[in-house]
């Protein structure tokens, strides 16, 4: 079947690109023809985010003011390189069609925070406006969006009516499961993110790994900027004779900053001695590459990160604050990766079975 994928397809972010790649290739593995469905993202609730996320001539003043002047030329140049690498990657690896005029056999909504509405509502993410009624979700997330925010923007019926028409519905985390249950009464199946679902074992690229042993840092450039956090991480790295490397994002204080696409990104995790991250996909990459990690959870990703660590048996990798003692405490404990890999294999089996059954249901109704 020709299967459309609705996700955040043009985000300048390694995790978003990698989960799209993983689901796209999982569908190929299952014998289907995937198509990335394009759309214009809605930013009615936060117009500033439109300029930040949609790179165009109109966004140049925004980037000059908020990046070049406020954050420096180093970060600006890095993000330009990163955007170019990510765009080249997307152009080379995916096929695209507009969501409103694509003659697909069925559509998958997900993964990522496709149900989230802090910046605006995208009606297609709830199945509205598609040329097929064969729609199901795989590992969508509401992020930090809750029923109160949905009610505030008078979106309850819009979202509920769409979800009730799905042929099968899943959730990436327990918060999303509870929100779907509250809105529709449906017990969605909880499944893993596509980056956990797809086996990257044989996906290998030749990249220039730093020669010195290194501590990999993965955090968005707006985070890990407090002097106390920076000093703690650098002190820990020095205590272990490690270089600090930031791959995929820019941190001036790191010894090495590496722009890369999402497949190259995996290799930098594989080469690391250890990882410090405060992101969802940074944590997943640490898990699938069997790297010791310390995970700091911030308010914007509490729901999904707590759920991920609990489901993989890695709650003990959480640091309560970014201090030398906390980092040292977490890295002083070992990870039973045999147990973790057993959990991942079960999640992969469950996720694959969900997709297979949903596709079979759509095929029968065609």
XYZ file of C-alpha atoms in Angstrom:
366
model
C 0.000 0.000 0.000
C 0.920 3.634 -0.435
C 1.115 4.924 3.137
C 1.269 8.603 4.029
C 3.144 9.726 7.138
C 2.083 12.886 8.950
C 4.779 14.097 11.313
C 7.014 17.118 11.938
C 8.944 16.590 8.722
C 10.889 19.837 8.290
C 12.199 20.498 11.807
C 15.902 21.355 12.085
C 16.339 18.734 14.777
C 18.139 15.393 14.775
C 15.533 13.533 16.842
C 12.615 14.606 14.656
C 14.497 13.610 11.496
C 15.546 10.247 12.921
C 12.088 9.182 14.097
C 10.741 10.032 10.625
C 13.529 8.011 8.974
C 12.843 5.085 11.307
C 9.095 4.903 10.638
C 9.599 5.467 6.902
C 12.053 2.575 6.681
C 9.971 0.353 8.940
C 7.134 0.657 6.418
C 9.509 -0.294 3.594
C 10.649 -3.261 5.671
C 6.998 -4.332 5.966
C 6.535 -4.147 2.178
C 4.750 -0.793 1.788
C 5.446 2.459 -0.061
C 5.839 5.375 2.372
C 5.228 9.008 1.477
C 5.926 11.972 3.758
C 2.859 14.227 3.720
C 3.719 17.910 3.687
C 1.696 20.734 5.198
C 2.069 24.294 6.437
C 2.368 24.203 10.195
C -0.011 26.405 12.160
C 1.483 28.973 14.550
C -1.645 30.984 15.391
C -1.015 30.734 19.147
C 2.655 31.808 18.925
C 3.655 33.751 15.818
C 7.254 34.070 16.997
C 7.684 30.325 16.573
C 6.742 30.639 12.889
C 9.793 32.776 12.186
C 12.009 30.481 14.233
C 10.885 27.215 12.638
C 10.209 28.148 9.022
C 13.433 29.303 7.412
C 12.719 31.814 4.623
C 13.515 35.394 3.596
C 10.902 36.594 6.113
C 12.756 34.902 8.949
C 16.115 36.590 8.222
C 15.468 39.588 10.566
C 14.453 37.152 13.308
C 17.652 35.146 12.969
C 19.830 38.258 12.776
C 18.309 39.593 16.002
C 17.859 36.391 18.004
C 20.864 34.397 16.819
C 23.562 36.576 15.275
C 23.254 39.431 17.796
C 22.068 37.604 20.934
C 23.754 34.217 20.632
C 26.777 34.977 18.478
C 28.130 34.198 15.052
C 29.392 30.730 16.035
C 25.911 29.425 16.835
C 24.446 31.117 13.757
C 26.983 29.568 11.375
C 26.573 26.171 13.055
C 22.775 26.238 12.625
C 23.064 27.282 8.981
C 25.352 24.290 8.355
C 23.030 22.034 10.319
C 19.994 23.215 8.332
C 21.824 22.562 5.067
C 22.832 19.045 6.173
C 19.314 18.208 7.357
C 17.695 19.531 4.173
C 20.105 17.544 2.002
C 19.346 14.454 4.082
C 15.568 14.921 3.719
C 15.843 15.532 -0.020
C 17.931 12.378 -0.508
C 16.026 9.940 1.692
C 12.310 10.749 1.431
C 9.479 11.117 -1.092
C 6.891 13.829 -0.469
C 3.347 14.791 -1.411
C 0.970 17.437 -0.078
C -1.393 15.992 2.515
C -4.540 17.553 1.056
C -4.146 16.118 -2.459
C -2.223 12.880 -1.984
C -4.007 9.745 -3.191
C -2.732 7.489 -0.439
C -4.290 4.192 0.630
C -3.957 5.065 4.304
C -2.223 7.516 6.632
C -0.163 7.163 9.798
C -0.230 10.072 12.216
C 3.050 10.196 14.134
C 5.400 9.983 15.642
C 6.547 12.934 17.778
C 4.435 15.656 19.420
C 1.941 15.776 16.554
C -1.044 16.171 18.924
C 0.559 19.060 20.810
C -1.056 22.519 20.468
C 0.977 25.170 22.379
C 1.840 27.075 19.173
C -1.232 26.215 17.059
C -3.618 23.510 15.860
C -2.857 21.362 12.816
C -6.168 19.766 11.819
C -4.583 17.098 9.604
C -2.889 15.586 12.660
C -6.324 14.468 13.845
C -7.229 13.015 10.439
C -9.120 16.025 9.089
C -8.666 17.087 5.445
C -7.109 13.867 4.142
C -8.294 12.101 0.989
C -8.572 8.825 2.879
C -10.520 7.755 5.950
C -8.046 4.920 6.580
C -6.100 6.644 9.318
C -4.289 5.377 12.391
C -1.660 6.734 14.759
C 1.747 5.393 15.659
C 3.410 6.746 18.810
C 1.918 10.252 18.740
C 2.401 12.498 21.741
C 0.534 15.421 23.266
C 3.827 16.587 24.779
C 2.923 18.899 27.657
C -0.506 19.672 26.147
C -3.258 18.691 28.575
C -7.046 18.768 28.501
C -7.109 22.208 30.153
C -5.079 23.756 27.324
C -7.248 21.963 24.761
C -10.363 23.322 26.465
C -8.862 26.825 26.698
C -8.475 26.959 22.910
C -11.909 25.363 22.324
C -10.331 22.431 20.492
C -11.931 19.562 22.398
C -14.491 18.604 19.763
C -12.096 19.136 16.854
C -9.581 16.724 18.373
C -12.117 14.230 19.760
C -14.047 13.932 16.491
C -10.859 13.208 14.565
C -9.469 10.640 16.990
C -12.768 8.764 17.136
C -12.503 8.094 13.394
C -9.044 6.472 13.610
C -8.986 2.799 12.618
C -6.409 2.133 15.332
C -4.874 4.461 17.885
C -1.691 4.291 19.898
C 0.233 6.605 22.199
C 3.942 7.153 22.826
C 3.660 7.859 26.555
C 1.284 7.476 29.488
C 0.295 11.166 29.481
C -0.852 10.869 25.865
C -2.678 7.632 26.699
C -4.550 9.374 29.540
C -5.394 12.404 27.383
C -6.785 10.209 24.593
C -8.770 8.234 27.170
C -10.212 11.441 28.660
C -11.175 12.856 25.266
C -12.548 9.718 23.597
C -12.913 6.898 26.106
C -10.522 4.820 23.974
C -7.776 2.746 25.580
C -4.942 3.533 23.175
C -2.111 1.042 22.917
C 1.151 2.395 24.328
C 3.994 1.818 21.862
C 7.622 2.902 21.584
C 9.074 5.766 19.576
C 10.130 4.782 16.015
C 13.792 5.279 16.936
C 13.398 2.428 19.419
C 11.163 0.470 17.036
C 13.590 0.393 14.093
C 16.799 -1.614 14.413
C 19.762 0.621 13.521
C 22.340 -2.092 14.203
C 23.342 -2.386 10.541
C 22.961 1.324 9.776
C 26.566 2.488 9.712
C 28.205 5.613 8.288
C 31.839 6.634 8.073
C 32.275 9.827 10.081
C 35.322 11.497 11.599
C 35.107 10.554 15.268
C 37.177 12.742 17.646
C 40.500 11.053 18.394
C 40.376 11.723 22.131
C 37.998 9.879 24.443
C 34.966 12.094 24.848
C 31.871 12.912 26.859
C 28.992 13.591 24.456
C 26.651 16.465 25.297
C 23.250 16.625 23.642
C 21.028 19.515 24.664
C 19.279 22.255 22.705
C 21.302 25.456 22.485
C 18.864 27.278 24.792
C 19.629 24.793 27.577
C 22.824 23.959 29.501
C 23.825 27.607 29.416
C 23.945 28.261 33.167
C 27.497 28.700 34.448
C 26.916 26.267 37.309
C 25.780 23.521 34.899
C 28.617 24.170 32.455
C 31.235 24.177 35.215
C 29.887 20.905 36.663
C 29.979 19.105 33.300
C 33.447 20.391 32.423
C 34.773 19.467 35.868
C 33.434 15.935 35.533
C 34.934 15.586 32.043
C 38.325 16.765 33.335
C 38.163 14.306 36.230
C 37.841 11.454 33.710
C 40.251 12.951 31.166
C 37.460 13.342 28.600
C 36.959 15.924 25.872
C 33.499 17.505 25.727
C 31.776 17.069 22.362
C 28.409 18.477 21.278
C 27.022 16.724 18.183
C 23.932 18.106 16.476
C 23.656 21.238 18.617
C 26.025 24.090 19.410
C 27.484 24.874 22.822
C 30.347 27.364 22.769
C 31.727 25.958 26.011
C 32.230 22.454 24.566
C 35.667 21.540 23.229
C 34.219 20.321 19.920
C 30.941 21.155 18.142
C 29.876 18.934 15.253
C 27.017 19.682 12.804
C 25.652 16.437 11.385
C 22.589 14.739 9.947
C 20.616 12.266 12.032
C 22.372 9.107 10.791
C 25.796 10.627 11.360
C 24.503 11.643 14.799
C 24.147 7.979 15.765
C 27.849 7.391 15.098
C 28.894 10.130 17.515
C 26.841 8.438 20.230
C 28.452 5.098 19.385
C 31.906 6.614 19.763
C 31.272 8.332 23.109
C 32.508 7.122 26.482
C 29.343 8.508 28.093
C 26.458 10.909 27.394
C 24.856 13.781 29.276
C 21.510 14.838 27.837
C 18.246 16.494 28.746
C 16.296 15.450 25.647
C 14.017 12.579 24.719
C 15.806 11.401 21.583
C 19.229 12.036 23.110
C 18.216 9.548 25.795
C 16.936 7.052 23.212
C 20.183 7.263 21.213
C 22.141 6.574 24.387
C 19.952 3.527 25.005
C 20.136 1.978 21.532
C 23.911 2.532 21.317
C 24.387 1.112 24.847
C 26.136 4.218 26.163
C 26.202 5.114 29.869
C 24.035 8.204 30.236
C 23.022 10.836 32.752
C 19.618 12.352 32.014
C 18.371 15.672 33.337
C 14.633 16.229 33.023
C 13.290 19.734 32.365
C 9.712 20.992 32.591
C 9.142 20.956 28.822
C 9.781 17.226 28.444
C 8.767 15.794 31.812
C 5.962 13.543 30.537
C 7.821 11.772 27.769
C 11.214 11.452 29.484
C 9.878 10.086 32.774
C 7.832 7.563 30.792
C 10.825 6.536 28.641
C 13.147 5.964 31.599
C 10.544 3.997 33.505
C 9.651 1.730 30.569
C 13.294 0.926 29.850
C 14.174 0.353 33.510
C 16.532 3.331 33.530
C 14.942 5.682 36.055
C 18.186 5.494 38.035
C 19.967 7.383 35.223
C 18.139 10.581 36.131
C 20.175 13.364 37.700
C 18.182 15.663 39.980
C 20.359 18.652 39.148
C 23.387 19.253 36.973
C 26.139 19.209 39.560
C 29.455 17.352 39.715
C 28.246 15.157 42.567
C 24.995 14.198 40.808
C 26.748 13.412 37.538
C 29.377 11.373 39.364
C 26.693 9.548 41.384
C 24.818 8.419 38.264
C 27.907 7.410 36.296
C 29.188 5.475 39.301
C 26.334 2.985 38.784
C 26.282 0.416 35.997
C 23.571 -0.334 33.445
C 22.426 -3.870 32.728
C 22.171 -3.453 28.949
C 21.114 -7.087 28.538
C 17.989 -6.264 30.529
C 17.515 -2.991 28.631
C 17.856 -4.740 25.265
C 15.306 -7.352 26.332
C 12.876 -4.511 27.051
C 13.628 -2.904 23.681
C 13.078 -6.180 21.822
C 9.683 -6.579 23.474
C 8.753 -2.993 22.598
C 9.823 -3.602 18.998
C 7.719 -6.744 18.794
C 4.695 -4.939 20.210
C 5.142 -1.862 18.012
C 5.670 -3.876 14.837
C 2.601 -5.973 15.571
C 0.499 -2.847 16.119
C 1.542 -1.364 12.764
C 1.072 -4.663 10.925
C -2.454 -5.157 12.283
C -3.438 -1.537 11.604
C -2.204 -1.787 8.010
C -4.038 -5.096 7.519
C -7.232 -3.466 8.787
C -6.823 -0.580 6.349
C -6.077 -2.996 3.490
C -9.252 -5.005 4.160
C -11.375 -1.839 4.003
C -9.883 -0.622 0.706
